[in-house]
Amino acid sequence: MALNASTISDNELFFGHKACAGCGGSLAVRAALKVLGPNAVSALPAGCMSAVGFNFPQLSFANNSMITPFAATAAVLTGIEAGLRAQGKKPDDCTVVGFAGDGGTADIGLQALSGAIDRNDDVLYICYDNEAYMNTGIQKSSLTPFGAKTTTTPAGQHVHGCLTNKKNLFQIVAAHDIVYAATASVGYLPDFVRKVERARDMRGTRFIHVMAPCPTGWGCGVDETVDIARDIVDTGLWYLAEFEGSALSGVPGGVFKLDRNPKEFASVEAYLKRQGRFRALDEQEIAEIEAARDAAWETMRARWC
Ligand SMILES: Cc1ncc(C[n+]2csc(CCOP(=O)(O)OP(=O)(O)O)c2C)c(N)n1
């Protein structure tokens, strides 16, 4: 019998998704949608989450959701929000939310995101960061960290993976004086859930940048996702923070806050060594990564604490 929407019941439609085992991105999307509920309207650009979530008849989104052009996540969110407003829907009842990868956010989608923040459109934008263009086979994005091997930053005898540093997306977004921005990690899920709840209950543009490991691209075990997502925070290579813009904090330029300020960091070397993508790094490069971490924390502690 041919499969189409009229021959399939609602229950049969929601079979789950097609993500790789251990996918951190799908964990982030699932947790966020549990907070936002069935009335949320979501938009996803080309990337893993749209590729694995919309395989008819195995659709995994139980809320209204659509795929956007790669560069247009935030612009489509703007349109959805205007449409819901025209229909008389109350923003408190249905969050308009985007889920885009690091490539779709920090590279190709950045100008659309910047425009939405500038207009202060009433939307929530969640970037799940797996540190590369994973859906097309692990190419470097501007959020790929120094030293990571990808198909476009190979590791060989002379060059050991990615030569550039991770772009500071959180601070780029905060520099817009956005209402609310936060960083998070699927390794600290209650913290992420709390931030989604906070963002849900605010109006204007809100942004959450959540670290979401990808075992396929990172070269780690499929049962290590959550542990590695904790480890990256514990090593200080990622951080949990919030920014409240001037509209929320009343302070010109806004206020940054560190949600976790570890007295001691976990071993960077151990974190790097458990992932195949960093296998080629030598001692000096590992020391450089540690030094960059220390410099970043010195600045954050001096300015935000
Ligand atoms: C304009 C355009 N360029 C390139 C592509 C091909 N493409 C589809 S998904 C993807 C990778 C997306 O990477 P990211 O945004 O980091 O999300 P992830 O796949 O890691 O979830 C690319 C390059 C496209 N769909 N549209």
CSV table of C-alpha atoms and ligand atoms in Angstrom, one decimal:
chain,number,residue,atom,x,y,z
A,1,MET,CA,0.0,0.0,0.0
A,2,ALA,CA,1.3,3.5,-0.8
A,3,LEU,CA,2.3,5.5,2.2
A,4,ASN,CA,0.9,9.0,2.4
A,5,ALA,CA,-0.4,11.3,5.1
A,6,SER,CA,-4.0,10.0,4.7
A,7,THR,CA,-3.0,6.3,5.2
A,8,ILE,CA,-0.8,6.9,8.2
A,9,SER,CA,-2.0,7.7,11.7
A,10,ASP,CA,-0.5,10.5,13.7
A,11,ASN,CA,1.2,8.0,16.0
A,12,GLU,CA,2.8,6.2,13.1
A,13,LEU,CA,4.1,9.5,11.8
A,14,PHE,CA,6.3,10.2,14.8
A,15,PHE,CA,8.7,7.3,14.6
A,16,GLY,CA,11.8,9.0,16.0
A,17,HIS,CA,14.7,10.5,14.1
A,18,LYS,CA,17.5,9.2,11.9
A,19,ALA,CA,20.4,10.8,13.7
A,20,CYS,CA,23.6,8.9,14.3
A,21,ALA,CA,23.9,7.1,17.6
A,22,GLY,CA,25.1,9.5,20.3
A,23,CYS,CA,24.0,12.6,18.4
A,24,GLY,CA,24.4,15.6,20.7
A,25,GLY,CA,22.4,17.9,18.4
A,26,SER,CA,19.3,15.8,18.6
A,27,LEU,CA,19.5,15.7,22.4
A,28,ALA,CA,19.6,19.5,22.5
A,29,VAL,CA,16.6,19.9,20.1
A,30,ARG,CA,14.6,17.3,22.0
A,31,ALA,CA,15.2,18.9,25.4
A,32,ALA,CA,14.4,22.4,24.1
A,33,LEU,CA,11.2,21.2,22.4
A,34,LYS,CA,10.1,19.5,25.7
A,35,VAL,CA,10.4,22.9,27.4
A,36,LEU,CA,8.7,24.8,24.6
A,37,GLY,CA,5.9,22.4,24.1
A,38,PRO,CA,3.7,21.3,21.1
A,39,ASN,CA,2.6,24.9,20.3
A,40,ALA,CA,6.2,26.0,19.4
A,41,VAL,CA,6.8,26.6,15.8
A,42,SER,CA,10.3,25.6,14.7
A,43,ALA,CA,12.4,26.3,11.7
A,44,LEU,CA,15.6,24.4,10.7
A,45,PRO,CA,18.0,25.1,7.8
A,46,ALA,CA,19.8,22.5,5.9
A,47,GLY,CA,21.9,20.6,8.4
A,48,CYS,CA,21.8,17.4,10.4
A,49,MET,CA,18.6,18.2,12.4
A,50,SER,CA,16.5,18.8,9.3
A,51,ALA,CA,18.1,15.9,7.4
A,52,VAL,CA,17.3,13.4,10.2
A,53,GLY,CA,14.0,14.8,11.4
A,54,PHE,CA,12.0,15.1,8.3
A,55,ASN,CA,12.2,11.7,6.5
A,56,PHE,CA,8.6,11.1,5.4
A,57,PRO,CA,6.9,9.1,6.7
A,58,GLN,CA,9.2,9.1,9.7
A,59,LEU,CA,8.7,12.7,10.8
A,60,SER,CA,10.0,13.3,14.3
A,61,PHE,CA,8.7,16.8,15.0
A,62,ALA,CA,5.3,16.7,16.8
A,63,ASN,CA,5.1,20.5,16.5
A,64,ASN,CA,4.7,22.6,13.4
A,65,SER,CA,8.1,22.9,11.8
A,66,MET,CA,9.6,23.8,8.5
A,67,ILE,CA,13.0,23.6,6.7
A,68,THR,CA,14.5,26.9,5.6
A,69,PRO,CA,17.1,27.8,3.0
A,70,PHE,CA,20.6,27.3,4.5
A,71,ALA,CA,21.3,31.0,5.1
A,72,ALA,CA,17.8,32.0,6.1
A,73,THR,CA,16.9,30.5,9.5
A,74,ALA,CA,16.5,33.9,11.3
A,75,ALA,CA,14.7,35.5,8.4
A,76,VAL,CA,12.2,32.6,8.3
A,77,LEU,CA,11.7,32.9,12.0
A,78,THR,CA,10.9,36.6,11.5
A,79,GLY,CA,8.3,35.7,8.9
A,80,ILE,CA,6.7,32.9,11.0
A,81,GLU,CA,6.4,35.3,14.0
A,82,ALA,CA,4.8,38.0,11.8
A,83,GLY,CA,2.3,35.4,10.5
A,84,LEU,CA,1.4,34.1,13.9
A,85,ARG,CA,0.9,37.7,15.1
A,86,ALA,CA,-1.4,38.4,12.1
A,87,GLN,CA,-3.4,35.3,13.1
A,88,GLY,CA,-3.9,36.7,16.6
A,89,LYS,CA,-1.7,34.0,18.3
A,90,LYS,CA,-0.3,35.0,21.6
A,91,PRO,CA,3.6,34.9,21.8
A,92,ASP,CA,3.3,33.4,25.3
A,93,ASP,CA,1.5,30.4,23.9
A,94,CYS,CA,3.7,29.6,21.0
A,95,THR,CA,7.5,30.2,20.9
A,96,VAL,CA,9.0,30.7,17.5
A,97,VAL,CA,12.3,28.8,17.6
A,98,GLY,CA,15.1,28.1,15.2
A,99,PHE,CA,17.6,25.2,15.5
A,100,ALA,CA,20.7,25.7,13.3
A,101,GLY,CA,24.1,24.2,13.3
A,102,ASP,CA,27.4,26.1,13.7
A,103,GLY,CA,27.9,26.4,10.0
A,104,GLY,CA,24.3,27.5,9.5
A,105,THR,CA,24.7,30.1,12.3
A,106,ALA,CA,28.2,31.4,12.5
A,107,ASP,CA,29.0,31.3,8.8
A,108,ILE,CA,26.2,31.4,6.2
A,109,GLY,CA,23.3,32.4,8.6
A,110,LEU,CA,25.1,35.2,10.5
A,111,GLN,CA,23.7,38.1,8.6
A,112,ALA,CA,20.1,36.9,8.9
A,113,LEU,CA,20.6,36.4,12.6
A,114,SER,CA,22.2,39.9,12.9
A,115,GLY,CA,19.2,41.4,11.1
A,116,ALA,CA,16.6,39.7,13.4
A,117,ILE,CA,18.5,40.9,16.5
A,118,ASP,CA,18.7,44.4,15.1
A,119,ARG,CA,14.9,44.4,14.6
A,120,ASN,CA,14.5,42.7,18.0
A,121,ASP,CA,12.1,40.2,16.5
A,122,ASP,CA,10.3,38.1,19.0
A,123,VAL,CA,12.1,34.8,18.3
A,124,LEU,CA,14.4,32.3,20.0
A,125,TYR,CA,17.4,31.1,18.0
A,126,ILE,CA,19.3,28.0,19.2
A,127,CYS,CA,22.6,27.1,17.6
A,128,TYR,CA,23.6,23.5,18.3
A,129,ASP,CA,27.4,23.5,17.9
A,130,ASN,CA,29.0,20.3,16.8
A,131,GLU,CA,32.0,22.2,15.6
A,132,ALA,CA,31.8,21.4,11.9
A,133,TYR,CA,29.5,21.0,8.9
A,134,MET,CA,28.6,17.5,9.9
A,135,ASN,CA,25.7,16.7,7.5
A,136,THR,CA,27.8,17.1,4.4
A,137,GLY,CA,30.7,15.0,5.8
A,138,ILE,CA,32.7,17.0,8.4
A,139,GLN,CA,33.9,20.2,6.8
A,140,LYS,CA,35.5,23.0,8.9
A,141,SER,CA,33.2,25.9,10.0
A,142,SER,CA,34.3,29.1,11.8
A,143,LEU,CA,33.4,27.3,15.1
A,144,THR,CA,35.8,24.4,14.4
A,145,PRO,CA,38.5,24.7,17.1
A,146,PHE,CA,42.2,24.9,16.5
A,147,GLY,CA,43.7,21.5,15.9
A,148,ALA,CA,40.6,19.6,14.9
A,149,LYS,CA,40.9,17.4,11.9
A,150,THR,CA,38.1,17.8,9.4
A,151,THR,CA,37.9,16.8,5.7
A,152,THR,CA,38.8,20.4,4.8
A,153,THR,CA,41.5,20.7,7.5
A,154,PRO,CA,43.2,17.4,7.3
A,155,ALA,CA,45.9,16.3,9.7
A,156,GLY,CA,49.2,15.2,8.1
A,157,GLN,CA,52.9,15.3,8.8
A,158,HIS,CA,53.2,19.1,8.6
A,159,VAL,CA,49.7,20.5,9.4
A,160,HIS,CA,47.8,19.1,12.3
A,161,GLY,CA,44.2,19.9,11.5
A,162,CYS,CA,42.4,23.3,11.8
A,163,LEU,CA,44.7,26.3,11.8
A,164,THR,CA,42.2,28.9,12.9
A,165,ASN,CA,40.6,29.5,16.3
A,166,LYS,CA,37.0,29.1,17.2
A,167,LYS,CA,35.0,32.3,16.4
A,168,ASN,CA,33.5,33.9,19.5
A,169,LEU,CA,29.9,33.7,18.4
A,170,PHE,CA,28.4,34.4,21.9
A,171,GLN,CA,30.2,37.7,22.2
A,172,ILE,CA,29.4,38.7,18.6
A,173,VAL,CA,25.7,38.1,19.3
A,174,ALA,CA,26.0,40.0,22.7
A,175,ALA,CA,27.7,42.9,20.9
A,176,HIS,CA,24.3,43.5,19.2
A,177,ASP,CA,22.9,44.3,22.7
A,178,ILE,CA,20.5,41.4,22.2
A,179,VAL,CA,17.8,41.0,24.9
A,180,TYR,CA,19.2,37.7,26.1
A,181,ALA,CA,22.0,35.3,25.1
A,182,ALA,CA,23.5,32.3,26.7
A,183,THR,CA,26.0,29.5,26.2
A,184,ALA,CA,25.2,25.9,27.3
A,185,SER,CA,26.2,22.3,26.8
A,186,VAL,CA,24.3,19.1,26.6
A,187,GLY,CA,26.7,17.8,29.3
A,188,TYR,CA,25.0,20.2,31.7
A,189,LEU,CA,21.4,19.6,30.6
A,190,PRO,CA,19.6,21.1,33.6
A,191,ASP,CA,21.5,24.4,33.0
A,192,PHE,CA,20.5,24.3,29.3
A,193,VAL,CA,16.9,23.5,30.1
A,194,ARG,CA,16.8,26.5,32.6
A,195,LYS,CA,18.1,28.8,29.9
A,196,VAL,CA,15.5,27.6,27.4
A,197,GLU,CA,12.8,28.2,30.1
A,198,ARG,CA,14.2,31.7,30.7
A,199,ALA,CA,14.4,32.5,27.0
A,200,ARG,CA,10.8,31.1,26.5
A,201,ASP,CA,9.4,33.6,29.0
A,202,MET,CA,11.0,36.7,27.5
A,203,ARG,CA,10.0,38.7,24.5
A,204,GLY,CA,12.3,40.0,21.8
A,205,THR,CA,15.3,38.2,20.3
A,206,ARG,CA,16.9,35.5,22.4
A,207,PHE,CA,19.9,33.3,21.5
A,208,ILE,CA,21.3,30.2,23.0
A,209,HIS,CA,24.6,28.6,21.9
A,210,VAL,CA,24.6,24.9,23.0
A,211,MET,CA,27.7,22.7,22.7
A,212,ALA,CA,26.5,19.4,21.1
A,213,PRO,CA,29.2,16.8,20.5
A,214,CYS,CA,29.1,14.6,17.3
A,215,PRO,CA,30.7,11.2,17.8
A,216,THR,CA,30.9,10.7,14.1
A,217,GLY,CA,32.8,13.9,13.5
A,218,TRP,CA,34.7,14.0,16.7
A,219,GLY,CA,36.0,10.4,16.7
A,220,CYS,CA,34.7,9.4,20.1
A,221,GLY,CA,32.4,6.7,21.4
A,222,VAL,CA,28.7,7.0,20.8
A,223,ASP,CA,28.2,6.6,24.6
A,224,GLU,CA,30.6,9.4,25.4
A,225,THR,CA,28.5,12.4,24.1
A,226,VAL,CA,27.3,13.7,27.4
A,227,ASP,CA,30.5,13.0,29.2
A,228,ILE,CA,32.6,14.8,26.6
A,229,ALA,CA,30.1,17.7,26.7
A,230,ARG,CA,30.8,18.0,30.4
A,231,ASP,CA,34.5,17.6,29.9
A,232,ILE,CA,34.7,20.5,27.4
A,233,VAL,CA,33.1,22.7,30.1
A,234,ASP,CA,35.3,21.3,32.9
A,235,THR,CA,38.5,21.8,30.9
A,236,GLY,CA,37.5,25.5,30.3
A,237,LEU,CA,37.6,25.0,26.6
A,238,TRP,CA,33.8,25.9,26.7
A,239,TYR,CA,32.0,27.9,29.3
A,240,LEU,CA,28.5,28.4,30.6
A,241,ALA,CA,27.5,32.1,30.6
A,242,GLU,CA,24.6,34.5,30.1
A,243,PHE,CA,24.3,37.9,28.7
A,244,GLU,CA,21.4,40.3,29.6
A,245,GLY,CA,21.1,43.2,27.2
A,246,SER,CA,20.4,46.7,28.3
A,247,ALA,CA,16.6,46.2,27.8
A,248,LEU,CA,16.7,43.4,30.4
A,249,SER,CA,19.4,44.5,32.7
A,250,GLY,CA,18.9,48.3,32.6
A,251,VAL,CA,22.7,48.6,32.2
A,252,PRO,CA,24.0,50.3,29.0
A,253,GLY,CA,25.8,47.7,26.9
A,254,GLY,CA,24.3,44.9,28.9
A,255,VAL,CA,25.7,42.5,31.6
A,256,PHE,CA,27.7,39.2,31.2
A,257,LYS,CA,27.5,36.5,33.9
A,258,LEU,CA,29.6,33.3,34.3
A,259,ASP,CA,27.3,30.5,35.5
A,260,ARG,CA,30.2,28.2,36.2
A,261,ASN,CA,33.6,29.4,37.3
A,262,PRO,CA,35.7,26.3,38.1
A,263,LYS,CA,38.6,26.8,40.6
A,264,GLU,CA,40.6,24.1,38.8
A,265,PHE,CA,40.3,22.9,35.2
A,266,ALA,CA,40.1,19.3,34.1
A,267,SER,CA,43.0,18.1,31.9
A,268,VAL,CA,42.9,19.6,28.4
A,269,GLU,CA,45.3,16.9,27.2
A,270,ALA,CA,43.0,14.1,28.4
A,271,TYR,CA,40.0,15.8,26.7
A,272,LEU,CA,41.8,16.1,23.4
A,273,LYS,CA,43.3,12.6,23.5
A,274,ARG,CA,39.9,10.9,23.8
A,275,GLN,CA,38.9,12.3,20.4
A,276,GLY,CA,40.2,11.0,17.0
A,277,ARG,CA,40.0,14.5,15.5
A,278,PHE,CA,42.8,15.8,17.7
A,279,ARG,CA,45.0,12.8,17.4
A,280,ALA,CA,47.8,14.5,15.4
A,281,LEU,CA,48.3,17.3,18.0
A,282,ASP,CA,51.8,17.5,19.6
A,283,GLU,CA,52.8,18.7,23.0
A,284,GLN,CA,53.5,22.2,22.0
A,285,GLU,CA,50.1,22.6,20.3
A,286,ILE,CA,48.3,21.2,23.3
A,287,ALA,CA,50.3,23.8,25.4
A,288,GLU,CA,49.1,26.5,23.0
A,289,ILE,CA,45.5,25.4,23.4
A,290,GLU,CA,45.9,25.6,27.2
A,291,ALA,CA,47.5,29.0,27.1
A,292,ALA,CA,44.7,30.3,24.9
A,293,ARG,CA,42.2,28.9,27.4
A,294,ASP,CA,44.0,30.6,30.3
A,295,ALA,CA,44.1,34.0,28.5
A,296,ALA,CA,40.4,33.8,27.6
A,297,TRP,CA,39.5,33.0,31.2
A,298,GLU,CA,41.6,35.8,32.6
A,299,THR,CA,39.7,38.2,30.4
A,300,MET,CA,36.3,36.7,31.2
A,301,ARG,CA,37.0,36.7,35.0
A,302,ALA,CA,38.3,40.3,34.9
A,303,ARG,CA,35.3,41.6,33.0
A,304,TRP,CA,32.4,39.4,34.0
A,305,CYS,CA,32.9,38.5,37.6
B,1,LIG,C1,23.3,27.4,0.1
B,1,LIG,C2,23.7,26.0,0.5
B,1,LIG,N1,25.0,25.7,0.5
B,1,LIG,C3,25.3,24.4,0.9
B,1,LIG,C4,24.4,23.5,1.2
B,1,LIG,C5,24.8,22.1,1.6
B,1,LIG,N2,24.7,21.8,3.0
B,1,LIG,C6,23.6,21.1,3.5
B,1,LIG,S1,23.7,20.8,5.1
B,1,LIG,C7,25.3,21.4,5.2
B,1,LIG,C8,26.1,21.4,6.5
B,1,LIG,C9,25.4,22.1,7.6
B,1,LIG,O1,26.4,22.3,8.6
B,1,LIG,P1,25.9,22.9,10.0
B,1,LIG,O2,25.1,24.1,9.8
B,1,LIG,O3,27.1,23.1,10.9
B,1,LIG,O4,24.9,21.8,10.6
B,1,LIG,P2,25.2,20.2,10.9
B,1,LIG,O5,25.1,19.6,9.6
B,1,LIG,O6,26.5,20.1,11.6
B,1,LIG,O7,24.0,19.8,11.8
B,1,LIG,C10,25.7,22.0,3.9
B,1,LIG,C11,27.0,22.6,3.6
B,1,LIG,C12,23.0,23.9,1.2
B,1,LIG,N3,22.0,23.0,1.6
B,1,LIG,N4,22.7,25.2,0.8
